[in-house]
Amino acid sequence: MWDAGVIPDTAFHDNKPVTQSLDGDTVTSPRPLLPQLAALGYPARTITYVAFSHYHSDHLANANAFAGSTWLVHAAERDAMFAASPKEQAAYSQLRHSKTVILPNRDYDVFSDGTVVIKYAPGHTPGHQVLALRLPKTGPVLIAGDLWHYVAERAARVAPKDESNPQQTLASRAAMEAYLRQSGAQLWIEHDPATFDRLKKAPDYIE
């Protein structure tokens, strides 16, 4: 499981869409996350591994639902998460006691076969990471977390102002651009509306 939604399932009632304010932005979700996973045959309790691009609230609203999974995280990210305020920790506090694999500060091949690789890309947060997939029909895909928020940022020569470490962000972007050229992978920018609009939605799925 990679990232865990922007709106917690507890906010949904009567199967109606939910709109919330988050850090000055308005976010809307039409359906809760966990029933969609269950409909695909993956109830939260069956997920072996969980990982998050980073610990900002718009990426882990339902993180506690995966506390029974093995959490894959960099030490610097975990330290930052549990140094945050109690309010910030509420969505992921149960992970503190999860079975945890502390990742090395380099790429990590989850299944040792190249199909799922967590790529070390710090800067946005201390242990920010991106996900490289090799899908049987779709081919290679890079899910970028918040390494870039929008396509236009790929041409930027400076990092956004609120990065944990702007120099690391620029280095991580350069490394992932090199990976994209080498692999021919599709780039999925998680905040990009055009990417969202063209991808299949549950219960449909990408092979």
Tab-separated table of N, CA and C in Angstrom, residues 18-157:
chain	number	residue	atom	x	y	z
A	18	VAL	N	-17.137	13.990	0.422
A	18	VAL	CA	-16.722	14.845	1.538
A	18	VAL	C	-15.763	15.911	1.019
A	19	THR	N	-15.992	17.128	1.461
A	19	THR	CA	-15.099	18.242	1.139
A	19	THR	C	-14.566	18.819	2.447
A	20	GLN	N	-13.252	19.035	2.488
A	20	GLN	CA	-12.623	19.588	3.680
A	20	GLN	C	-11.609	20.649	3.280
A	21	SER	N	-11.277	21.502	4.244
A	21	SER	CA	-10.192	22.462	4.066
A	21	SER	C	-8.925	21.851	4.638
A	22	LEU	N	-7.842	21.915	3.868
A	22	LEU	CA	-6.581	21.333	4.306
A	22	LEU	C	-5.450	22.291	3.955
A	23	ASP	N	-4.857	22.876	4.998
A	23	ASP	CA	-3.725	23.791	4.802
A	23	ASP	C	-4.046	24.884	3.786
A	24	GLY	N	-5.259	25.406	3.857
A	24	GLY	CA	-5.642	26.503	2.976
A	24	GLY	C	-6.209	26.076	1.642
A	25	ASP	N	-6.157	24.778	1.333
A	25	ASP	CA	-6.728	24.268	0.091
A	25	ASP	C	-8.037	23.549	0.385
A	26	THR	N	-8.890	23.456	-0.618
A	26	THR	CA	-10.125	22.703	-0.504
A	26	THR	C	-9.956	21.377	-1.211
A	27	VAL	N	-10.205	20.291	-0.496
A	27	VAL	CA	-10.049	18.951	-1.068
A	27	VAL	C	-11.368	18.210	-0.978
A	28	THR	N	-11.649	17.402	-2.005
A	28	THR	CA	-12.889	16.636	-2.071
A	28	THR	C	-12.578	15.198	-2.438
A	29	SER	N	-13.253	14.275	-1.805
A	29	SER	CA	-13.145	12.866	-2.165
A	29	SER	C	-14.543	12.282	-2.298
A	30	PRO	N	-14.816	11.533	-3.361
A	30	PRO	CA	-16.168	11.022	-3.562
A	30	PRO	C	-16.502	9.803	-2.721
A	31	ARG	N	-15.467	9.032	-2.320
A	31	ARG	CA	-15.717	7.760	-1.633
A	31	ARG	C	-14.619	7.496	-0.615
A	32	PRO	N	-14.935	6.765	0.454
A	32	PRO	CA	-13.893	6.379	1.407
A	32	PRO	C	-12.933	5.387	0.770
A	33	LEU	N	-11.726	5.334	1.309
A	33	LEU	CA	-10.664	4.503	0.729
A	33	LEU	C	-10.832	3.015	1.018
A	34	LEU	N	-11.042	2.660	2.277
A	34	LEU	CA	-10.950	1.258	2.672
A	34	LEU	C	-11.987	0.362	1.997
A	35	PRO	N	-13.238	0.789	1.812
A	35	PRO	CA	-14.174	-0.057	1.068
A	35	PRO	C	-13.753	-0.287	-0.387
A	36	GLN	N	-13.085	0.697	-0.982
A	36	GLN	CA	-12.607	0.503	-2.349
A	36	GLN	C	-11.536	-0.589	-2.399
A	37	LEU	N	-10.634	-0.578	-1.421
A	37	LEU	CA	-9.625	-1.631	-1.359
A	37	LEU	C	-10.277	-2.991	-1.143
A	38	ALA	N	-11.234	-3.043	-0.241
A	38	ALA	CA	-11.899	-4.310	0.043
A	38	ALA	C	-12.622	-4.849	-1.191
A	39	ALA	N	-13.231	-3.954	-1.968
A	39	ALA	CA	-13.935	-4.379	-3.179
A	39	ALA	C	-12.991	-4.976	-4.214
A	40	LEU	N	-11.725	-4.562	-4.169
A	40	LEU	CA	-10.718	-5.123	-5.065
A	40	LEU	C	-10.106	-6.406	-4.518
A	41	GLY	N	-10.520	-6.794	-3.306
A	41	GLY	CA	-9.998	-8.011	-2.697
A	41	GLY	C	-8.830	-7.786	-1.766
A	42	TYR	N	-8.630	-6.532	-1.329
A	42	TYR	CA	-7.502	-6.204	-0.456
A	42	TYR	C	-7.951	-5.436	0.783
A	43	PRO	N	-8.664	-6.086	1.690
A	43	PRO	CA	-8.971	-5.406	2.957
A	43	PRO	C	-7.680	-4.957	3.645
A	44	ALA	N	-7.750	-3.893	4.398
A	44	ALA	CA	-6.542	-3.328	5.017
A	44	ALA	C	-5.773	-4.357	5.824
A	45	ARG	N	-6.481	-5.261	6.489
A	45	ARG	CA	-5.812	-6.236	7.357
A	45	ARG	C	-4.954	-7.221	6.565
A	46	THR	N	-5.172	-7.304	5.239
A	46	THR	CA	-4.420	-8.262	4.422
A	46	THR	C	-3.186	-7.643	3.768
A	47	ILE	N	-2.969	-6.353	3.946
A	47	ILE	CA	-1.848	-5.674	3.291
A	47	ILE	C	-0.551	-6.027	4.015
A	48	THR	N	0.410	-6.581	3.295
A	48	THR	CA	1.671	-7.008	3.904
A	48	THR	C	2.561	-5.826	4.220
A	49	TYR	N	2.735	-4.921	3.253
A	49	TYR	CA	3.638	-3.785	3.419
A	49	TYR	C	2.886	-2.477	3.200
A	50	VAL	N	3.236	-1.475	3.974
A	50	VAL	CA	2.720	-0.124	3.768
A	50	VAL	C	3.901	0.839	3.743
A	51	ALA	N	3.837	1.812	2.852
A	51	ALA	CA	4.860	2.856	2.778
A	51	ALA	C	4.187	4.146	2.325
A	52	PHE	N	4.755	5.253	2.724
A	52	PHE	CA	4.199	6.560	2.384
A	52	PHE	C	5.293	7.392	1.732
A	53	SER	N	4.912	8.176	0.754
A	53	SER	CA	5.901	9.054	0.130
A	53	SER	C	6.519	9.971	1.184
A	54	HIS	N	5.671	10.437	2.104
A	54	HIS	CA	6.145	11.292	3.197
A	54	HIS	C	4.999	11.491	4.172
A	55	TYR	N	5.277	12.204	5.248
A	55	TYR	CA	4.317	12.200	6.353
A	55	TYR	C	3.334	13.362	6.351
A	56	HIS	N	3.227	14.146	5.306
A	56	HIS	CA	2.251	15.235	5.296
A	56	HIS	C	0.833	14.667	5.257
A	57	SER	N	-0.076	15.402	5.878
A	57	SER	CA	-1.405	14.871	6.170
A	57	SER	C	-2.205	14.499	4.932
A	58	ASP	N	-1.910	15.127	3.786
A	58	ASP	CA	-2.684	14.810	2.584
A	58	ASP	C	-2.235	13.516	1.915
A	59	HIS	N	-1.316	12.791	2.550
A	59	HIS	CA	-0.858	11.515	1.998
A	59	HIS	C	-1.092	10.345	2.947
A	60	LEU	N	-1.574	10.596	4.144
A	60	LEU	CA	-1.724	9.466	5.081
A	60	LEU	C	-2.917	9.592	6.010
A	61	ALA	N	-4.037	10.056	5.457
A	61	ALA	CA	-5.230	10.258	6.276
A	61	ALA	C	-5.724	8.969	6.917
A	62	ASN	N	-5.491	7.831	6.253
A	62	ASN	CA	-5.952	6.545	6.788
A	62	ASN	C	-4.797	5.645	7.197
A	63	ALA	N	-3.667	6.233	7.545
A	63	ALA	CA	-2.470	5.441	7.848
A	63	ALA	C	-2.695	4.454	8.983
A	64	ASN	N	-3.455	4.839	10.006
A	64	ASN	CA	-3.646	3.955	11.152
A	64	ASN	C	-4.324	2.639	10.775
A	65	ALA	N	-5.076	2.636	9.683
A	65	ALA	CA	-5.746	1.406	9.249
A	65	ALA	C	-4.754	0.326	8.846
A	66	PHE	N	-3.502	0.729	8.596
A	66	PHE	CA	-2.490	-0.211	8.138
A	66	PHE	C	-1.438	-0.479	9.213
A	67	ALA	N	-1.812	-0.240	10.463
A	67	ALA	CA	-0.857	-0.462	11.552
A	67	ALA	C	-0.486	-1.933	11.701
A	68	GLY	N	-1.286	-2.842	11.158
A	68	GLY	CA	-0.961	-4.257	11.206
A	68	GLY	C	-0.043	-4.711	10.093
A	69	SER	N	0.265	-3.824	9.167
A	69	SER	CA	1.178	-4.128	8.073
A	69	SER	C	2.617	-3.839	8.498
A	70	THR	N	3.563	-4.289	7.711
A	70	THR	CA	4.966	-3.942	7.944
A	70	THR	C	5.238	-2.600	7.279
A	71	TRP	N	5.715	-1.647	8.056
A	71	TRP	CA	5.918	-0.264	7.612
A	71	TRP	C	7.341	-0.104	7.091
A	72	LEU	N	7.468	0.386	5.870
A	72	LEU	CA	8.754	0.622	5.241
A	72	LEU	C	9.027	2.120	5.262
A	73	VAL	N	10.067	2.547	5.994
A	73	VAL	CA	10.264	3.975	6.223
A	73	VAL	C	11.739	4.252	6.486
A	74	HIS	N	12.174	5.447	6.114
A	74	HIS	CA	13.530	5.886	6.445
A	74	HIS	C	13.552	6.436	7.872
A	75	ALA	N	14.673	6.237	8.542
A	75	ALA	CA	14.785	6.655	9.938
A	75	ALA	C	14.514	8.142	10.109
A	76	ALA	N	15.033	8.970	9.205
A	76	ALA	CA	14.853	10.419	9.337
A	76	ALA	C	13.386	10.808	9.227
A	77	GLU	N	12.643	10.094	8.384
A	77	GLU	CA	11.213	10.388	8.233
A	77	GLU	C	10.448	9.954	9.480
A	78	ARG	N	10.750	8.778	9.982
A	78	ARG	CA	10.068	8.302	11.190
A	78	ARG	C	10.345	9.237	12.363
A	79	ASP	N	11.586	9.669	12.494
A	79	ASP	CA	11.933	10.587	13.585
A	79	ASP	C	11.151	11.888	13.466
A	80	ALA	N	11.045	12.418	12.251
A	80	ALA	CA	10.306	13.663	12.044
A	80	ALA	C	8.824	13.480	12.358
A	81	MET	N	8.273	12.337	11.988
A	81	MET	CA	6.860	12.084	12.233
A	81	MET	C	6.533	12.108	13.713
A	82	PHE	N	7.372	11.464	14.527
A	82	PHE	CA	7.057	11.361	15.938
A	82	PHE	C	7.640	12.515	16.762
A	83	ALA	N	8.241	13.480	16.064
A	83	ALA	CA	8.595	14.748	16.698
A	83	ALA	C	7.529	15.812	16.430
A	84	ALA	N	6.550	15.475	15.586
A	84	ALA	CA	5.483	16.413	15.240
A	84	ALA	C	4.511	16.558	16.413
A	85	SER	N	3.585	17.489	16.276
A	85	SER	CA	2.614	17.732	17.339
A	85	SER	C	1.656	16.553	17.470
A	86	PRO	N	1.051	16.375	18.638
A	86	PRO	CA	0.068	15.302	18.808
A	86	PRO	C	-1.062	15.372	17.781
A	87	LYS	N	-1.483	16.564	17.420
A	87	LYS	CA	-2.538	16.703	16.414
A	87	LYS	C	-2.080	16.146	15.080
A	88	GLU	N	-0.844	16.459	14.677
A	88	GLU	CA	-0.325	15.947	13.409
A	88	GLU	C	-0.182	14.431	13.449
A	89	GLN	N	0.148	13.898	14.614
A	89	GLN	CA	0.379	12.465	14.735
A	89	GLN	C	-0.901	11.632	14.757
A	90	ALA	N	-2.042	12.270	14.925
A	90	ALA	CA	-3.279	11.516	15.142
A	90	ALA	C	-3.558	10.511	14.028
A	91	ALA	N	-3.283	10.875	12.779
A	91	ALA	CA	-3.610	9.999	11.648
A	91	ALA	C	-2.698	8.790	11.555
A	92	TYR	N	-1.520	8.856	12.194
A	92	TYR	CA	-0.561	7.754	12.044
A	92	TYR	C	0.016	7.279	13.375
A	93	SER	N	-0.552	7.690	14.483
A	93	SER	CA	0.031	7.379	15.798
A	93	SER	C	0.171	5.885	16.038
A	94	GLN	N	-0.738	5.073	15.487
A	94	GLN	CA	-0.693	3.631	15.723
A	94	GLN	C	0.486	2.958	15.020
A	95	LEU	N	1.090	3.635	14.062
A	95	LEU	CA	2.252	3.068	13.381
A	95	LEU	C	3.462	2.965	14.314
A	96	ARG	N	3.464	3.717	15.380
A	96	ARG	CA	4.593	3.690	16.314
A	96	ARG	C	4.893	2.266	16.774
A	97	HIS	N	3.860	1.435	16.853
A	97	HIS	CA	4.022	0.077	17.359
A	97	HIS	C	3.959	-0.971	16.253
A	98	SER	N	3.937	-0.529	14.999
A	98	SER	CA	3.895	-1.466	13.879
A	98	SER	C	5.240	-2.156	13.690
A	99	LYS	N	5.207	-3.343	13.114
A	99	LYS	CA	6.441	-3.953	12.646
A	99	LYS	C	7.033	-3.023	11.596
A	100	THR	N	8.304	-2.670	11.740
A	100	THR	CA	8.894	-1.611	10.924
A	100	THR	C	10.221	-2.062	10.337
A	101	VAL	N	10.412	-1.758	9.060
A	101	VAL	CA	11.702	-1.939	8.410
A	101	VAL	C	12.276	-0.551	8.152
A	102	ILE	N	13.398	-0.243	8.798
A	102	ILE	CA	14.073	1.036	8.560
A	102	ILE	C	14.912	0.892	7.292
A	103	LEU	N	14.596	1.701	6.304
A	103	LEU	CA	15.237	1.566	4.999
A	103	LEU	C	16.609	2.227	4.980
A	104	PRO	N	17.521	1.689	4.185
A	104	PRO	CA	18.814	2.352	3.997
A	104	PRO	C	18.618	3.631	3.181
A	105	ASN	N	19.569	4.533	3.253
A	105	ASN	CA	19.475	5.789	2.503
A	105	ASN	C	19.896	5.579	1.054
A	106	ARG	N	19.178	4.667	0.433
A	106	ARG	CA	19.363	4.351	-0.985
A	106	ARG	C	18.100	3.626	-1.436
A	107	ASP	N	18.022	3.255	-2.694
A	107	ASP	CA	16.840	2.567	-3.198
A	107	ASP	C	16.667	1.213	-2.508
A	108	TYR	N	15.407	0.783	-2.375
A	108	TYR	CA	15.091	-0.458	-1.671
A	108	TYR	C	14.141	-1.284	-2.528
A	109	ASP	N	14.594	-2.447	-2.943
A	109	ASP	CA	13.815	-3.360	-3.772
A	109	ASP	C	12.974	-4.230	-2.843
A	110	VAL	N	11.678	-3.963	-2.781
A	110	VAL	CA	10.822	-4.572	-1.763
A	110	VAL	C	10.776	-6.092	-1.889
A	111	PHE	N	10.622	-6.600	-3.110
A	111	PHE	CA	10.480	-8.044	-3.305
A	111	PHE	C	11.712	-8.668	-3.962
A	112	SER	N	12.776	-7.881	-4.092
A	112	SER	CA	14.048	-8.358	-4.653
A	112	SER	C	13.915	-8.862	-6.090
A	113	ASP	N	12.943	-8.301	-6.823
A	113	ASP	CA	12.782	-8.715	-8.220
A	113	ASP	C	12.581	-7.542	-9.172
A	114	GLY	N	12.731	-6.310	-8.664
A	114	GLY	CA	12.605	-5.119	-9.498
A	114	GLY	C	11.189	-4.665	-9.781
A	115	THR	N	10.179	-5.364	-9.258
A	115	THR	CA	8.805	-4.979	-9.564
A	115	THR	C	8.310	-3.807	-8.720
A	116	VAL	N	8.828	-3.691	-7.492
A	116	VAL	CA	8.426	-2.613	-6.583
A	116	VAL	C	9.689	-2.097	-5.905
A	117	VAL	N	10.101	-0.899	-6.265
A	117	VAL	CA	11.331	-0.331	-5.716
A	117	VAL	C	11.011	1.027	-5.090
A	118	ILE	N	11.291	1.168	-3.803
A	118	ILE	CA	11.172	2.459	-3.142
A	118	ILE	C	12.474	3.210	-3.363
A	119	LYS	N	12.366	4.359	-4.010
A	119	LYS	CA	13.552	5.130	-4.372
A	119	LYS	C	13.720	6.297	-3.395
A	120	TYR	N	14.906	6.391	-2.854
A	120	TYR	CA	15.240	7.415	-1.865
A	120	TYR	C	15.297	8.773	-2.551
A	121	ALA	N	14.462	9.703	-2.098
A	121	ALA	CA	14.369	11.018	-2.745
A	121	ALA	C	14.113	12.095	-1.699
A	122	PRO	N	15.037	12.294	-0.766
A	122	PRO	CA	14.802	13.246	0.324
A	122	PRO	C	14.826	14.695	-0.163
A	123	GLY	N	14.306	15.552	0.684
A	123	GLY	CA	14.318	16.983	0.395
A	123	GLY	C	12.999	17.630	0.758
A	124	HIS	N	11.902	17.121	0.193
A	124	HIS	CA	10.594	17.662	0.557
A	124	HIS	C	10.356	17.451	2.051
A	125	THR	N	10.661	16.265	2.522
A	125	THR	CA	10.756	15.944	3.946
A	125	THR	C	12.058	15.172	4.137
A	126	PRO	N	12.491	14.951	5.377
A	126	PRO	CA	13.809	14.337	5.582
A	126	PRO	C	13.979	12.953	4.969
A	127	GLY	N	12.890	12.184	4.911
A	127	GLY	CA	13.000	10.845	4.342
A	127	GLY	C	12.016	10.605	3.218
A	128	HIS	N	11.742	11.642	2.442
A	128	HIS	CA	10.806	11.526	1.320
A	128	HIS	C	11.264	10.425	0.365
A	129	GLN	N	10.286	9.704	-0.199
A	129	GLN	CA	10.612	8.622	-1.110
A	129	GLN	C	9.580	8.564	-2.234
A	130	VAL	N	9.977	7.961	-3.345
A	130	VAL	CA	9.081	7.780	-4.486
A	130	VAL	C	9.027	6.294	-4.813
A	131	LEU	N	8.041	5.902	-5.618
A	131	LEU	CA	7.801	4.485	-5.860
A	131	LEU	C	7.958	4.160	-7.339
A	132	ALA	N	8.861	3.240	-7.643
A	132	ALA	CA	9.063	2.763	-9.009
A	132	ALA	C	8.436	1.379	-9.142
A	133	LEU	N	7.511	1.249	-10.080
A	133	LEU	CA	6.822	-0.009	-10.329
A	133	LEU	C	7.163	-0.530	-11.716
A	134	ARG	N	7.175	-1.836	-11.852
A	134	ARG	CA	7.277	-2.467	-13.161
A	134	ARG	C	6.037	-3.328	-13.327
A	135	LEU	N	5.039	-2.785	-14.040
A	135	LEU	CA	3.745	-3.437	-14.174
A	135	LEU	C	3.719	-4.311	-15.426
A	136	PRO	N	3.065	-5.476	-15.350
A	136	PRO	CA	3.118	-6.438	-16.457
A	136	PRO	C	2.644	-5.882	-17.798
A	137	LYS	N	1.559	-5.107	-17.805
A	137	LYS	CA	1.018	-4.581	-19.061
A	137	LYS	C	1.333	-3.105	-19.282
A	138	THR	N	1.331	-2.332	-18.219
A	138	THR	CA	1.564	-0.885	-18.332
A	138	THR	C	3.038	-0.564	-18.488
A	139	GLY	N	3.898	-1.409	-17.917
A	139	GLY	CA	5.328	-1.151	-17.969
A	139	GLY	C	5.801	-0.352	-16.773
A	140	PRO	N	6.954	0.305	-16.883
A	140	PRO	CA	7.510	1.029	-15.736
A	140	PRO	C	6.757	2.323	-15.438
A	141	VAL	N	6.562	2.568	-14.153
A	141	VAL	CA	5.853	3.756	-13.677
A	141	VAL	C	6.615	4.302	-12.475
A	142	LEU	N	6.718	5.631	-12.382
A	142	LEU	CA	7.280	6.272	-11.202
A	142	LEU	C	6.203	7.129	-10.565
A	143	ILE	N	5.833	6.801	-9.313
A	143	ILE	CA	4.844	7.574	-8.563
A	143	ILE	C	5.617	8.524	-7.664
A	144	ALA	N	5.441	9.834	-7.885
A	144	ALA	CA	6.434	10.811	-7.454
A	144	ALA	C	6.203	11.446	-6.098
A	145	GLY	N	5.158	11.033	-5.364
A	145	GLY	CA	4.944	11.685	-4.074
A	145	GLY	C	4.846	13.192	-4.261
A	146	ASP	N	5.606	13.946	-3.469
A	146	ASP	CA	5.654	15.398	-3.637
A	146	ASP	C	7.025	15.871	-4.111
A	147	LEU	N	7.742	14.992	-4.806
A	147	LEU	CA	8.998	15.445	-5.406
A	147	LEU	C	8.718	16.580	-6.378
A	148	TRP	N	7.638	16.429	-7.131
A	148	TRP	CA	7.052	17.524	-7.907
A	148	TRP	C	5.576	17.563	-7.571
A	149	HIS	N	5.005	18.748	-7.462
A	149	HIS	CA	3.567	18.873	-7.259
A	149	HIS	C	2.824	19.020	-8.578
A	150	TYR	N	3.484	19.663	-9.552
A	150	TYR	CA	2.868	19.935	-10.837
A	150	TYR	C	3.906	19.732	-11.933
A	151	VAL	N	3.445	19.465	-13.134
A	151	VAL	CA	4.344	19.212	-14.255
A	151	VAL	C	5.299	20.386	-14.469
A	152	ALA	N	4.800	21.618	-14.296
A	152	ALA	CA	5.624	22.804	-14.544
A	152	ALA	C	6.852	22.844	-13.648
A	153	GLU	N	6.803	22.195	-12.493
A	153	GLU	CA	7.944	22.209	-11.582
A	153	GLU	C	9.147	21.454	-12.137
A	154	ARG	N	8.926	20.600	-13.117
A	154	ARG	CA	10.059	19.836	-13.660
A	154	ARG	C	11.070	20.752	-14.343
A	155	ALA	N	10.635	21.926	-14.767
A	155	ALA	CA	11.545	22.868	-15.413
A	155	ALA	C	12.113	23.893	-14.437
A	156	ALA	N	11.704	23.836	-13.185
A	156	ALA	CA	12.152	24.834	-12.204
A	156	ALA	C	13.611	24.617	-11.828
A	157	ARG	N	14.316	25.708	-11.630
A	157	ARG	CA	15.721	25.648	-11.224
A	157	ARG	C	15.902	25.853	-9.724
